[in-house]
């Protein structure tokens, strides 16, 4: 029988890729992660992608949240919280653990689990431990779900300031003087650990910067000008991480450079300079996110200096096996040498953050930046690569 005159089923339009924006988390950078998520949600092209916002509470629950970026902002110096955005105080989002199944499920006590549909790519905007340090990336690798940004190794290296510096040194990048106090050293002989820091100060002089070894956004950092403030600074750093790193002051200019993965490989943005903040001892959390201290974009460098810091930023990206994006932070010392301080594999991504500002000045506006990161993640295979 001929089928020419039978009614034809209309073709279904192709499904848009679904992006799960995962934010919040268990680290001390929870609030800033929520702010970042608001900016990303606002920028994602909804004609091109479907979006599923997933917040992780401070106690680790994965919550289905409202897609309301305007509620994800710092108001009256108060940071937002996933608990305020969650659609339920008890329900939880469950990611698939089977690479053949990317369907996300939402479950509440006493209710039948509800399928939320498949997720094609995850955009994790978590900062700090339990999100930026390779833990979430490992979960996504097991699930076979592509994701934006660095993989397991690069995320772990980028989170741990000690091993980050070890990797950079092995690749010939200059790092500043530092000493690490691991938890076992502190627990075994606290006085010996303190002496190690005091001896370091004797060699390199005051002030020192006492930092949690695996935290970001300048949280838990204290600038110590003398022996008198050392004990309190150590306590503050160890409140965020039992492993601390102590760094000597490097006299010079603070220069940052963004790296972004393009189709033909990583490229560096124009660099930025963080000038001294008169109202703050250094570029701390308050200066970055509350008082919005401005940076200089582009940095007032010579063409040769600009080319050099861009080259070093890409070298750092490659040295740590990074993917997607990185912000590389340097000191330009008084003798003209660039010394790398650290990289950030999920840098501050709010509209006022330096990474988006550097790319804006390089010709990549914020929405395009978000789109490029999602596109790079969708192109990249999961598993060993």
Short mmCIF file of the C-alpha atoms (twelve columns), coordinates in Angstrom:
data_MODEL
# 
_entry.id   MODEL 
# 
loop_
_atom_site.group_PDB 
_atom_site.id 
_atom_site.type_symbol 
_atom_site.label_atom_id 
_atom_site.label_alt_id 
_atom_site.label_comp_id 
_atom_site.label_asym_id 
_atom_site.label_seq_id 
_atom_site.Cartn_x 
_atom_site.Cartn_y 
_atom_site.Cartn_z 
_atom_site.pdbx_PDB_model_num 
ATOM 1   C CA . UNK A 1   0.000  0.000  0.000  1 
ATOM 2   C CA . UNK A 2   1.301  3.451  -0.882 1 
ATOM 3   C CA . UNK A 3   2.136  5.818  1.994  1 
ATOM 4   C CA . UNK A 4   2.231  8.954  -0.150 1 
ATOM 5   C CA . UNK A 5   -1.167 10.252 1.002  1 
ATOM 6   C CA . UNK A 6   -0.854 9.259  4.672  1 
ATOM 7   C CA . UNK A 7   -0.328 12.095 7.191  1 
ATOM 8   C CA . UNK A 8   3.331  12.493 8.117  1 
ATOM 9   C CA . UNK A 9   4.480  12.954 11.697 1 
ATOM 10  C CA . UNK A 10  6.074  16.351 12.170 1 
ATOM 11  C CA . UNK A 11  9.780  16.204 12.873 1 
ATOM 12  C CA . UNK A 12  10.664 16.915 16.483 1 
ATOM 13  C CA . UNK A 13  13.047 19.850 16.904 1 
ATOM 14  C CA . UNK A 14  16.442 18.799 18.226 1 
ATOM 15  C CA . UNK A 15  16.750 18.951 22.001 1 
ATOM 16  C CA . UNK A 16  18.889 21.790 23.329 1 
ATOM 17  C CA . UNK A 17  21.934 20.731 25.373 1 
ATOM 18  C CA . UNK A 18  21.121 20.819 29.084 1 
ATOM 19  C CA . UNK A 19  23.540 22.596 31.408 1 
ATOM 20  C CA . UNK A 20  23.497 21.878 35.137 1 
ATOM 21  C CA . UNK A 21  25.007 24.823 37.011 1 
ATOM 22  C CA . UNK A 22  26.304 23.429 40.311 1 
ATOM 23  C CA . UNK A 23  27.181 25.930 43.039 1 
ATOM 24  C CA . UNK A 24  27.434 26.573 46.767 1 
ATOM 25  C CA . UNK A 25  29.306 23.765 48.480 1 
ATOM 26  C CA . UNK A 26  30.857 22.946 51.816 1 
ATOM 27  C CA . UNK A 27  33.842 25.293 51.720 1 
ATOM 28  C CA . UNK A 28  34.236 28.727 53.293 1 
ATOM 29  C CA . UNK A 29  33.745 30.181 49.788 1 
ATOM 30  C CA . UNK A 30  30.103 29.043 49.686 1 
ATOM 31  C CA . UNK A 31  28.601 32.521 49.377 1 
ATOM 32  C CA . UNK A 32  30.919 33.677 46.608 1 
ATOM 33  C CA . UNK A 33  30.102 30.506 44.684 1 
ATOM 34  C CA . UNK A 34  26.397 31.435 44.846 1 
ATOM 35  C CA . UNK A 35  27.195 34.928 43.551 1 
ATOM 36  C CA . UNK A 36  29.208 33.406 40.705 1 
ATOM 37  C CA . UNK A 37  26.328 31.073 39.841 1 
ATOM 38  C CA . UNK A 38  23.962 34.025 39.592 1 
ATOM 39  C CA . UNK A 39  26.229 35.695 37.061 1 
ATOM 40  C CA . UNK A 40  26.596 32.498 35.016 1 
ATOM 41  C CA . UNK A 41  22.837 31.789 35.043 1 
ATOM 42  C CA . UNK A 42  22.186 35.328 33.890 1 
ATOM 43  C CA . UNK A 43  24.672 34.993 31.020 1 
ATOM 44  C CA . UNK A 44  23.778 31.561 29.601 1 
ATOM 45  C CA . UNK A 45  22.012 31.826 26.243 1 
ATOM 46  C CA . UNK A 46  18.592 30.267 26.942 1 
ATOM 47  C CA . UNK A 47  17.839 30.014 23.217 1 
ATOM 48  C CA . UNK A 48  20.823 27.686 22.925 1 
ATOM 49  C CA . UNK A 49  20.806 25.759 26.231 1 
ATOM 50  C CA . UNK A 50  18.370 24.457 28.797 1 
ATOM 51  C CA . UNK A 51  19.517 25.140 32.361 1 
ATOM 52  C CA . UNK A 52  19.178 23.229 35.633 1 
ATOM 53  C CA . UNK A 53  20.437 25.071 38.755 1 
ATOM 54  C CA . UNK A 54  21.664 22.741 41.510 1 
ATOM 55  C CA . UNK A 55  22.895 24.131 44.817 1 
ATOM 56  C CA . UNK A 56  24.985 22.263 47.356 1 
ATOM 57  C CA . UNK A 57  24.230 23.314 50.927 1 
ATOM 58  C CA . UNK A 58  26.914 23.944 53.522 1 
ATOM 59  C CA . UNK A 59  26.276 20.471 54.961 1 
ATOM 60  C CA . UNK A 60  26.603 18.792 51.548 1 
ATOM 61  C CA . UNK A 61  22.980 18.271 50.462 1 
ATOM 62  C CA . UNK A 62  22.364 18.657 46.717 1 
ATOM 63  C CA . UNK A 63  19.281 20.862 46.435 1 
ATOM 64  C CA . UNK A 64  17.044 21.806 43.536 1 
ATOM 65  C CA . UNK A 65  17.069 25.597 43.511 1 
ATOM 66  C CA . UNK A 66  15.133 28.392 41.926 1 
ATOM 67  C CA . UNK A 67  16.472 29.781 38.657 1 
ATOM 68  C CA . UNK A 68  16.486 33.316 40.027 1 
ATOM 69  C CA . UNK A 69  19.879 35.001 39.513 1 
ATOM 70  C CA . UNK A 70  18.732 38.253 41.111 1 
ATOM 71  C CA . UNK A 71  18.542 36.480 44.478 1 
ATOM 72  C CA . UNK A 72  22.164 35.351 44.198 1 
ATOM 73  C CA . UNK A 73  23.873 38.599 45.115 1 
ATOM 74  C CA . UNK A 74  25.678 40.205 48.031 1 
ATOM 75  C CA . UNK A 75  23.177 42.520 49.759 1 
ATOM 76  C CA . UNK A 76  24.168 44.859 52.584 1 
ATOM 77  C CA . UNK A 77  27.537 43.059 52.804 1 
ATOM 78  C CA . UNK A 78  25.735 39.737 53.393 1 
ATOM 79  C CA . UNK A 79  26.472 36.789 51.129 1 
ATOM 80  C CA . UNK A 80  23.698 34.603 49.670 1 
ATOM 81  C CA . UNK A 81  23.197 30.994 50.724 1 
ATOM 82  C CA . UNK A 82  21.903 27.876 48.941 1 
ATOM 83  C CA . UNK A 83  19.488 27.183 51.800 1 
ATOM 84  C CA . UNK A 84  17.684 30.418 50.933 1 
ATOM 85  C CA . UNK A 85  17.283 29.302 47.307 1 
ATOM 86  C CA . UNK A 86  16.407 25.625 47.802 1 
ATOM 87  C CA . UNK A 87  12.900 24.583 46.764 1 
ATOM 88  C CA . UNK A 88  12.752 22.168 49.713 1 
ATOM 89  C CA . UNK A 89  14.510 21.803 53.058 1 
ATOM 90  C CA . UNK A 90  14.663 18.025 52.683 1 
ATOM 91  C CA . UNK A 91  14.660 17.083 48.990 1 
ATOM 92  C CA . UNK A 92  17.873 16.086 47.273 1 
ATOM 93  C CA . UNK A 93  19.189 15.901 43.706 1 
ATOM 94  C CA . UNK A 94  20.848 12.641 42.712 1 
ATOM 95  C CA . UNK A 95  23.334 12.509 39.851 1 
ATOM 96  C CA . UNK A 96  23.612 9.315  37.787 1 
ATOM 97  C CA . UNK A 97  26.529 6.998  38.498 1 
ATOM 98  C CA . UNK A 98  26.054 5.017  35.289 1 
ATOM 99  C CA . UNK A 99  27.884 6.537  32.277 1 
ATOM 100 C CA . UNK A 100 25.134 5.161  30.025 1 
ATOM 101 C CA . UNK A 101 22.475 7.165  31.878 1 
ATOM 102 C CA . UNK A 102 22.691 10.934 32.384 1 
ATOM 103 C CA . UNK A 103 19.236 11.397 33.882 1 
ATOM 104 C CA . UNK A 104 19.127 13.436 37.082 1 
ATOM 105 C CA . UNK A 105 16.597 12.456 39.757 1 
ATOM 106 C CA . UNK A 106 15.017 14.546 42.515 1 
ATOM 107 C CA . UNK A 107 13.916 12.758 45.666 1 
ATOM 108 C CA . UNK A 108 12.015 13.877 48.756 1 
ATOM 109 C CA . UNK A 109 11.268 11.765 51.843 1 
ATOM 110 C CA . UNK A 110 7.950  9.919  51.459 1 
ATOM 111 C CA . UNK A 111 7.571  10.810 47.785 1 
ATOM 112 C CA . UNK A 112 8.201  8.983  44.529 1 
ATOM 113 C CA . UNK A 113 11.512 10.151 42.992 1 
ATOM 114 C CA . UNK A 114 10.994 12.558 40.096 1 
ATOM 115 C CA . UNK A 115 13.094 12.448 36.925 1 
ATOM 116 C CA . UNK A 116 14.492 15.868 36.006 1 
ATOM 117 C CA . UNK A 117 15.772 14.803 32.596 1 
ATOM 118 C CA . UNK A 118 19.224 14.221 31.178 1 
ATOM 119 C CA . UNK A 119 22.164 16.523 31.777 1 
ATOM 120 C CA . UNK A 120 24.589 17.015 28.903 1 
ATOM 121 C CA . UNK A 121 27.215 19.101 30.687 1 
ATOM 122 C CA . UNK A 122 27.871 20.380 34.203 1 
ATOM 123 C CA . UNK A 123 29.099 23.917 34.835 1 
ATOM 124 C CA . UNK A 124 30.618 23.696 38.332 1 
ATOM 125 C CA . UNK A 125 31.124 27.115 39.883 1 
ATOM 126 C CA . UNK A 126 32.217 25.810 43.274 1 
ATOM 127 C CA . UNK A 127 35.208 27.410 44.936 1 
ATOM 128 C CA . UNK A 128 37.521 25.711 47.398 1 
ATOM 129 C CA . UNK A 129 37.511 22.180 48.851 1 
ATOM 130 C CA . UNK A 130 34.753 19.704 47.956 1 
ATOM 131 C CA . UNK A 131 34.187 21.232 44.545 1 
ATOM 132 C CA . UNK A 132 37.201 22.927 43.000 1 
ATOM 133 C CA . UNK A 133 39.765 20.443 44.293 1 
ATOM 134 C CA . UNK A 134 39.057 17.412 42.073 1 
ATOM 135 C CA . UNK A 135 36.422 15.771 44.289 1 
ATOM 136 C CA . UNK A 136 33.434 16.859 42.187 1 
ATOM 137 C CA . UNK A 137 35.429 16.319 39.006 1 
ATOM 138 C CA . UNK A 138 36.075 12.707 40.025 1 
ATOM 139 C CA . UNK A 139 32.359 12.162 40.619 1 
ATOM 140 C CA . UNK A 140 31.537 13.555 37.177 1 
ATOM 141 C CA . UNK A 141 34.198 11.380 35.541 1 
ATOM 142 C CA . UNK A 142 32.641 8.305  37.176 1 
ATOM 143 C CA . UNK A 143 29.243 9.440  35.917 1 
ATOM 144 C CA . UNK A 144 30.521 10.047 32.388 1 
ATOM 145 C CA . UNK A 145 29.169 13.603 32.368 1 
ATOM 146 C CA . UNK A 146 31.233 16.322 30.634 1 
ATOM 147 C CA . UNK A 147 31.995 19.391 32.728 1 
ATOM 148 C CA . UNK A 148 33.478 22.841 32.436 1 
ATOM 149 C CA . UNK A 149 37.025 23.418 33.630 1 
ATOM 150 C CA . UNK A 150 39.988 21.472 34.909 1 
ATOM 151 C CA . UNK A 151 40.041 17.707 35.394 1 
ATOM 152 C CA . UNK A 152 40.784 15.755 38.556 1 
ATOM 153 C CA . UNK A 153 44.568 16.178 38.625 1 
ATOM 154 C CA . UNK A 154 44.669 19.831 37.586 1 
ATOM 155 C CA . UNK A 155 41.895 20.698 40.039 1 
ATOM 156 C CA . UNK A 156 43.737 19.007 42.912 1 
ATOM 157 C CA . UNK A 157 47.042 20.646 41.995 1 
ATOM 158 C CA . UNK A 158 45.378 24.026 41.584 1 
ATOM 159 C CA . UNK A 159 43.768 23.796 45.023 1 
ATOM 160 C CA . UNK A 160 46.861 22.769 46.997 1 
ATOM 161 C CA . UNK A 161 49.338 25.646 47.123 1 
ATOM 162 C CA . UNK A 162 52.210 23.379 48.196 1 
ATOM 163 C CA . UNK A 163 51.958 20.915 45.319 1 
ATOM 164 C CA . UNK A 164 51.069 23.655 42.859 1 
ATOM 165 C CA . UNK A 165 54.424 25.294 43.601 1 
ATOM 166 C CA . UNK A 166 56.205 21.938 43.342 1 
ATOM 167 C CA . UNK A 167 54.719 21.372 39.877 1 
ATOM 168 C CA . UNK A 168 55.631 24.864 38.726 1 
ATOM 169 C CA . UNK A 169 59.195 24.505 39.965 1 
ATOM 170 C CA . UNK A 170 59.593 21.194 38.126 1 
ATOM 171 C CA . UNK A 171 58.526 22.949 34.896 1 
ATOM 172 C CA . UNK A 172 61.012 25.796 35.367 1 
ATOM 173 C CA . UNK A 173 58.596 28.484 36.575 1 
ATOM 174 C CA . UNK A 174 59.879 30.756 39.347 1 
ATOM 175 C CA . UNK A 175 58.029 30.667 42.678 1 
ATOM 176 C CA . UNK A 176 58.553 32.723 45.825 1 
ATOM 177 C CA . UNK A 177 60.095 31.567 49.126 1 
ATOM 178 C CA . UNK A 178 57.667 29.546 51.219 1 
ATOM 179 C CA . UNK A 179 57.460 26.881 53.906 1 
ATOM 180 C CA . UNK A 180 54.685 24.363 54.579 1 
ATOM 181 C CA . UNK A 181 53.452 23.051 57.928 1 
ATOM 182 C CA . UNK A 182 51.543 19.816 57.503 1 
ATOM 183 C CA . UNK A 183 48.977 18.578 60.054 1 
ATOM 184 C CA . UNK A 184 51.238 15.796 61.373 1 
ATOM 185 C CA . UNK A 185 54.065 18.252 62.021 1 
ATOM 186 C CA . UNK A 186 51.736 20.433 64.076 1 
ATOM 187 C CA . UNK A 187 50.250 17.513 65.991 1 
ATOM 188 C CA . UNK A 188 53.605 15.837 66.622 1 
ATOM 189 C CA . UNK A 189 55.522 18.877 67.897 1 
ATOM 190 C CA . UNK A 190 53.781 22.248 67.850 1 
ATOM 191 C CA . UNK A 191 56.822 24.109 69.176 1 
ATOM 192 C CA . UNK A 192 59.041 22.658 66.437 1 
ATOM 193 C CA . UNK A 193 56.491 23.695 63.806 1 
ATOM 194 C CA . UNK A 194 56.443 27.241 65.182 1 
ATOM 195 C CA . UNK A 195 60.246 27.314 65.201 1 
ATOM 196 C CA . UNK A 196 60.229 26.287 61.530 1 
ATOM 197 C CA . UNK A 197 58.170 29.386 60.743 1 
ATOM 198 C CA . UNK A 198 60.286 31.646 62.946 1 
ATOM 199 C CA . UNK A 199 63.469 30.369 61.295 1 
ATOM 200 C CA . UNK A 200 61.893 31.081 57.920 1 
ATOM 201 C CA . UNK A 201 61.166 34.653 59.066 1 
ATOM 202 C CA . UNK A 202 64.755 34.953 60.235 1 
ATOM 203 C CA . UNK A 203 65.944 34.018 56.754 1 
ATOM 204 C CA . UNK A 204 63.450 36.027 54.671 1 
ATOM 205 C CA . UNK A 205 62.297 38.745 57.058 1 
ATOM 206 C CA . UNK A 206 58.895 40.061 58.107 1 
ATOM 207 C CA . UNK A 207 56.122 40.452 57.097 1 
ATOM 208 C CA . UNK A 208 54.921 36.929 56.351 1 
ATOM 209 C CA . UNK A 209 51.655 35.738 54.849 1 
ATOM 210 C CA . UNK A 210 50.098 32.843 56.766 1 
ATOM 211 C CA . UNK A 211 47.646 30.976 54.541 1 
ATOM 212 C CA . UNK A 212 45.460 27.878 54.501 1 
ATOM 213 C CA . UNK A 213 47.163 25.645 51.951 1 
ATOM 214 C CA . UNK A 214 43.897 24.639 50.259 1 
ATOM 215 C CA . UNK A 215 41.579 27.643 50.334 1 
ATOM 216 C CA . UNK A 216 40.870 30.550 48.036 1 
ATOM 217 C CA . UNK A 217 39.308 34.020 47.782 1 
ATOM 218 C CA . UNK A 218 41.971 35.168 50.291 1 
ATOM 219 C CA . UNK A 219 39.935 33.570 53.087 1 
ATOM 220 C CA . UNK A 220 41.900 32.690 56.214 1 
ATOM 221 C CA . UNK A 221 44.998 34.666 55.172 1 
ATOM 222 C CA . UNK A 222 46.781 36.964 57.593 1 
ATOM 223 C CA . UNK A 223 49.648 39.337 56.941 1 
ATOM 224 C CA . UNK A 224 51.921 39.134 59.996 1 
ATOM 225 C CA . UNK A 225 54.393 41.933 60.670 1 
ATOM 226 C CA . UNK A 226 56.080 40.477 63.757 1 
ATOM 227 C CA . UNK A 227 56.322 37.475 66.040 1 
ATOM 228 C CA . UNK A 228 53.566 38.945 68.210 1 
ATOM 229 C CA . UNK A 229 50.788 38.217 65.703 1 
ATOM 230 C CA . UNK A 230 52.010 34.809 64.560 1 
ATOM 231 C CA . UNK A 231 49.981 32.606 66.912 1 
ATOM 232 C CA . UNK A 232 46.652 34.191 66.049 1 
ATOM 233 C CA . UNK A 233 47.452 34.052 62.316 1 
ATOM 234 C CA . UNK A 234 48.258 30.339 62.522 1 
ATOM 235 C CA . UNK A 235 44.998 29.655 64.343 1 
ATOM 236 C CA . UNK A 236 43.034 31.561 61.705 1 
ATOM 237 C CA . UNK A 237 44.672 29.660 58.822 1 
ATOM 238 C CA . UNK A 238 44.230 26.281 60.541 1 
ATOM 239 C CA . UNK A 239 40.563 27.096 61.115 1 
ATOM 240 C CA . UNK A 240 40.143 26.709 57.354 1 
ATOM 241 C CA . UNK A 241 42.753 24.019 56.662 1 
ATOM 242 C CA . UNK A 242 44.950 21.888 58.968 1 
ATOM 243 C CA . UNK A 243 47.780 22.355 56.455 1 
ATOM 244 C CA . UNK A 244 49.178 25.864 56.207 1 
ATOM 245 C CA . UNK A 245 51.668 27.566 53.931 1 
ATOM 246 C CA . UNK A 246 53.818 30.505 54.936 1 
ATOM 247 C CA . UNK A 247 55.041 32.853 52.214 1 
ATOM 248 C CA . UNK A 248 57.608 35.618 52.300 1 
ATOM 249 C CA . UNK A 249 56.716 39.077 51.045 1 
ATOM 250 C CA . UNK A 250 57.672 39.609 47.432 1 
ATOM 251 C CA . UNK A 251 58.188 43.293 46.748 1 
ATOM 252 C CA . UNK A 252 56.762 44.212 43.394 1 
ATOM 253 C CA . UNK A 253 53.561 44.527 41.398 1 
ATOM 254 C CA . UNK A 254 50.673 42.029 41.416 1 
ATOM 255 C CA . UNK A 255 49.868 40.971 37.847 1 
ATOM 256 C CA . UNK A 256 47.110 38.560 36.785 1 
ATOM 257 C CA . UNK A 257 46.468 36.903 33.440 1 
ATOM 258 C CA . UNK A 258 43.544 34.807 32.237 1 
ATOM 259 C CA . UNK A 259 43.852 31.672 30.123 1 
ATOM 260 C CA . UNK A 260 40.930 30.344 28.082 1 
ATOM 261 C CA . UNK A 261 40.679 27.171 26.000 1 
ATOM 262 C CA . UNK A 262 39.873 27.897 22.359 1 
ATOM 263 C CA . UNK A 263 39.370 25.391 19.532 1 
ATOM 264 C CA . UNK A 264 43.072 25.620 18.668 1 
ATOM 265 C CA . UNK A 265 44.336 25.489 22.263 1 
ATOM 266 C CA . UNK A 266 44.767 27.791 25.256 1 
ATOM 267 C CA . UNK A 267 45.235 31.525 24.784 1 
ATOM 268 C CA . UNK A 268 46.079 34.262 27.274 1 
ATOM 269 C CA . UNK A 269 44.097 37.432 27.867 1 
ATOM 270 C CA . UNK A 270 45.507 40.882 28.319 1 
ATOM 271 C CA . UNK A 271 46.951 41.001 31.843 1 
ATOM 272 C CA . UNK A 272 45.617 43.069 34.730 1 
ATOM 273 C CA . UNK A 273 47.338 44.730 37.670 1 
ATOM 274 C CA . UNK A 274 46.065 44.726 41.248 1 
ATOM 275 C CA . UNK A 275 47.264 48.037 42.683 1 
ATOM 276 C CA . UNK A 276 47.792 48.468 46.421 1 
ATOM 277 C CA . UNK A 277 44.462 48.907 48.228 1 
ATOM 278 C CA . UNK A 278 44.890 51.807 50.615 1 
ATOM 279 C CA . UNK A 279 42.081 50.736 52.960 1 
ATOM 280 C CA . UNK A 280 43.320 47.122 53.231 1 
ATOM 281 C CA . UNK A 281 46.602 45.547 54.292 1 
ATOM 282 C CA . UNK A 282 46.552 43.498 51.076 1 
ATOM 283 C CA . UNK A 283 44.083 42.307 48.393 1 
ATOM 284 C CA . UNK A 284 41.931 40.336 50.820 1 
ATOM 285 C CA . UNK A 285 38.367 38.987 50.669 1 
ATOM 286 C CA . UNK A 286 36.770 42.284 51.680 1 
ATOM 287 C CA . UNK A 287 38.720 44.196 49.042 1 
ATOM 288 C CA . UNK A 288 37.828 41.679 46.325 1 
ATOM 289 C CA . UNK A 289 34.143 41.082 46.912 1 
ATOM 290 C CA . UNK A 290 32.702 43.564 49.384 1 
ATOM 291 C CA . UNK A 291 34.465 46.835 48.598 1 
ATOM 292 C CA . UNK A 292 35.078 45.878 44.940 1 
ATOM 293 C CA . UNK A 293 38.590 47.283 44.791 1 
ATOM 294 C CA . UNK A 294 39.286 48.019 41.110 1 
ATOM 295 C CA . UNK A 295 42.097 46.488 39.115 1 
ATOM 296 C CA . UNK A 296 43.882 48.044 36.153 1 
ATOM 297 C CA . UNK A 297 42.818 46.368 32.903 1 
ATOM 298 C CA . UNK A 298 44.942 46.151 30.882 1 
ATOM 299 C CA . UNK A 299 47.972 46.321 33.158 1 
ATOM 300 C CA . UNK A 300 50.389 49.159 32.368 1 
ATOM 301 C CA . UNK A 301 53.203 46.925 31.133 1 
ATOM 302 C CA . UNK A 302 55.608 47.170 28.234 1 
ATOM 303 C CA . UNK A 303 54.765 45.068 25.154 1 
ATOM 304 C CA . UNK A 304 57.648 42.755 26.080 1 
ATOM 305 C CA . UNK A 305 56.383 42.323 29.647 1 
ATOM 306 C CA . UNK A 306 52.846 41.662 28.411 1 
ATOM 307 C CA . UNK A 307 54.048 38.987 25.994 1 
ATOM 308 C CA . UNK A 308 56.174 37.397 28.721 1 
ATOM 309 C CA . UNK A 309 53.420 37.134 31.335 1 
ATOM 310 C CA . UNK A 310 51.012 35.781 28.707 1 
ATOM 311 C CA . UNK A 311 53.555 33.108 27.770 1 
ATOM 312 C CA . UNK A 312 54.104 32.185 31.415 1 
ATOM 313 C CA . UNK A 313 50.361 31.993 32.074 1 
ATOM 314 C CA . UNK A 314 49.904 29.481 29.245 1 
ATOM 315 C CA . UNK A 315 52.981 27.587 30.487 1 
ATOM 316 C CA . UNK A 316 51.379 27.336 33.941 1 
ATOM 317 C CA . UNK A 317 48.110 26.161 32.354 1 
ATOM 318 C CA . UNK A 318 50.005 23.408 30.522 1 
ATOM 319 C CA . UNK A 319 52.251 22.504 33.464 1 
ATOM 320 C CA . UNK A 320 49.252 21.647 35.645 1 
ATOM 321 C CA . UNK A 321 47.395 19.904 32.755 1 
ATOM 322 C CA . UNK A 322 44.561 22.432 32.985 1 
ATOM 323 C CA . UNK A 323 41.480 22.581 30.785 1 
ATOM 324 C CA . UNK A 324 38.866 25.214 30.129 1 
ATOM 325 C CA . UNK A 325 40.092 28.189 32.102 1 
ATOM 326 C CA . UNK A 326 42.670 29.422 34.585 1 
ATOM 327 C CA . UNK A 327 43.617 32.685 36.191 1 
ATOM 328 C CA . UNK A 328 47.360 32.862 36.781 1 
ATOM 329 C CA . UNK A 329 48.645 35.289 39.427 1 
ATOM 330 C CA . UNK A 330 52.176 36.682 39.319 1 
ATOM 331 C CA . UNK A 331 54.437 39.149 41.051 1 
ATOM 332 C CA . UNK A 332 56.559 41.397 38.854 1 
ATOM 333 C CA . UNK A 333 59.520 41.880 41.170 1 
ATOM 334 C CA . UNK A 334 61.635 44.996 41.457 1 
ATOM 335 C CA . UNK A 335 64.360 43.372 39.328 1 
ATOM 336 C CA . UNK A 336 61.898 42.736 36.483 1 
ATOM 337 C CA . UNK A 337 61.266 39.006 36.995 1 
ATOM 338 C CA . UNK A 338 57.808 37.432 36.869 1 
ATOM 339 C CA . UNK A 339 57.309 35.056 39.804 1 
ATOM 340 C CA . UNK A 340 54.156 32.949 39.761 1 
ATOM 341 C CA . UNK A 341 52.184 33.001 42.984 1 
ATOM 342 C CA . UNK A 342 49.322 30.621 42.115 1 
ATOM 343 C CA . UNK A 343 46.725 29.551 39.605 1 
ATOM 344 C CA . UNK A 344 42.993 29.371 40.143 1 
ATOM 345 C CA . UNK A 345 41.188 26.714 38.110 1 
ATOM 346 C CA . UNK A 346 37.764 28.193 38.915 1 
ATOM 347 C CA . UNK A 347 38.578 31.859 39.413 1 
ATOM 348 C CA . UNK A 348 36.229 34.483 40.680 1 
ATOM 349 C CA . UNK A 349 33.584 34.688 37.976 1 
ATOM 350 C CA . UNK A 350 31.309 37.467 39.158 1 
ATOM 351 C CA . UNK A 351 30.832 40.515 36.930 1 
ATOM 352 C CA . UNK A 352 33.389 42.438 39.010 1 
ATOM 353 C CA . UNK A 353 35.940 39.608 39.032 1 
ATOM 354 C CA . UNK A 354 39.245 40.102 37.271 1 
ATOM 355 C CA . UNK A 355 39.044 37.038 35.014 1 
ATOM 356 C CA . UNK A 356 35.916 38.187 33.105 1 
ATOM 357 C CA . UNK A 357 37.228 41.764 33.046 1 
ATOM 358 C CA . UNK A 358 40.499 40.647 31.435 1 
ATOM 359 C CA . UNK A 359 38.647 38.728 28.740 1 
ATOM 360 C CA . UNK A 360 36.232 41.608 28.179 1 
ATOM 361 C CA . UNK A 361 39.273 43.780 27.479 1 
ATOM 362 C CA . UNK A 362 40.565 41.030 25.169 1 
ATOM 363 C CA . UNK A 363 37.402 41.080 23.066 1 
ATOM 364 C CA . UNK A 364 35.474 38.211 24.701 1 
ATOM 365 C CA . UNK A 365 32.349 39.502 26.445 1 
ATOM 366 C CA . UNK A 366 30.937 37.672 29.463 1 
ATOM 367 C CA . UNK A 367 28.141 35.784 27.615 1 
ATOM 368 C CA . UNK A 368 30.600 34.629 24.948 1 
ATOM 369 C CA . UNK A 369 33.041 33.590 27.670 1 
ATOM 370 C CA . UNK A 370 30.381 31.398 29.301 1 
ATOM 371 C CA . UNK A 371 29.390 29.984 25.903 1 
ATOM 372 C CA . UNK A 372 32.996 29.141 25.002 1 
ATOM 373 C CA . UNK A 373 33.505 27.298 28.285 1 
ATOM 374 C CA . UNK A 374 30.367 25.219 27.775 1 
ATOM 375 C CA . UNK A 375 31.328 24.524 24.160 1 
ATOM 376 C CA . UNK A 376 34.823 23.387 25.150 1 
ATOM 377 C CA . UNK A 377 33.354 21.025 27.761 1 
ATOM 378 C CA . UNK A 378 30.916 19.518 25.265 1 
ATOM 379 C CA . UNK A 379 33.742 18.905 22.764 1 
ATOM 380 C CA . UNK A 380 36.001 17.246 25.326 1 
ATOM 381 C CA . UNK A 381 35.635 13.514 25.994 1 
ATOM 382 C CA . UNK A 382 35.335 12.197 29.520 1 
ATOM 383 C CA . UNK A 383 37.795 9.602  30.819 1 
ATOM 384 C CA . UNK A 384 41.521 9.521  30.124 1 
ATOM 385 C CA . UNK A 385 42.581 12.199 27.652 1 
# 
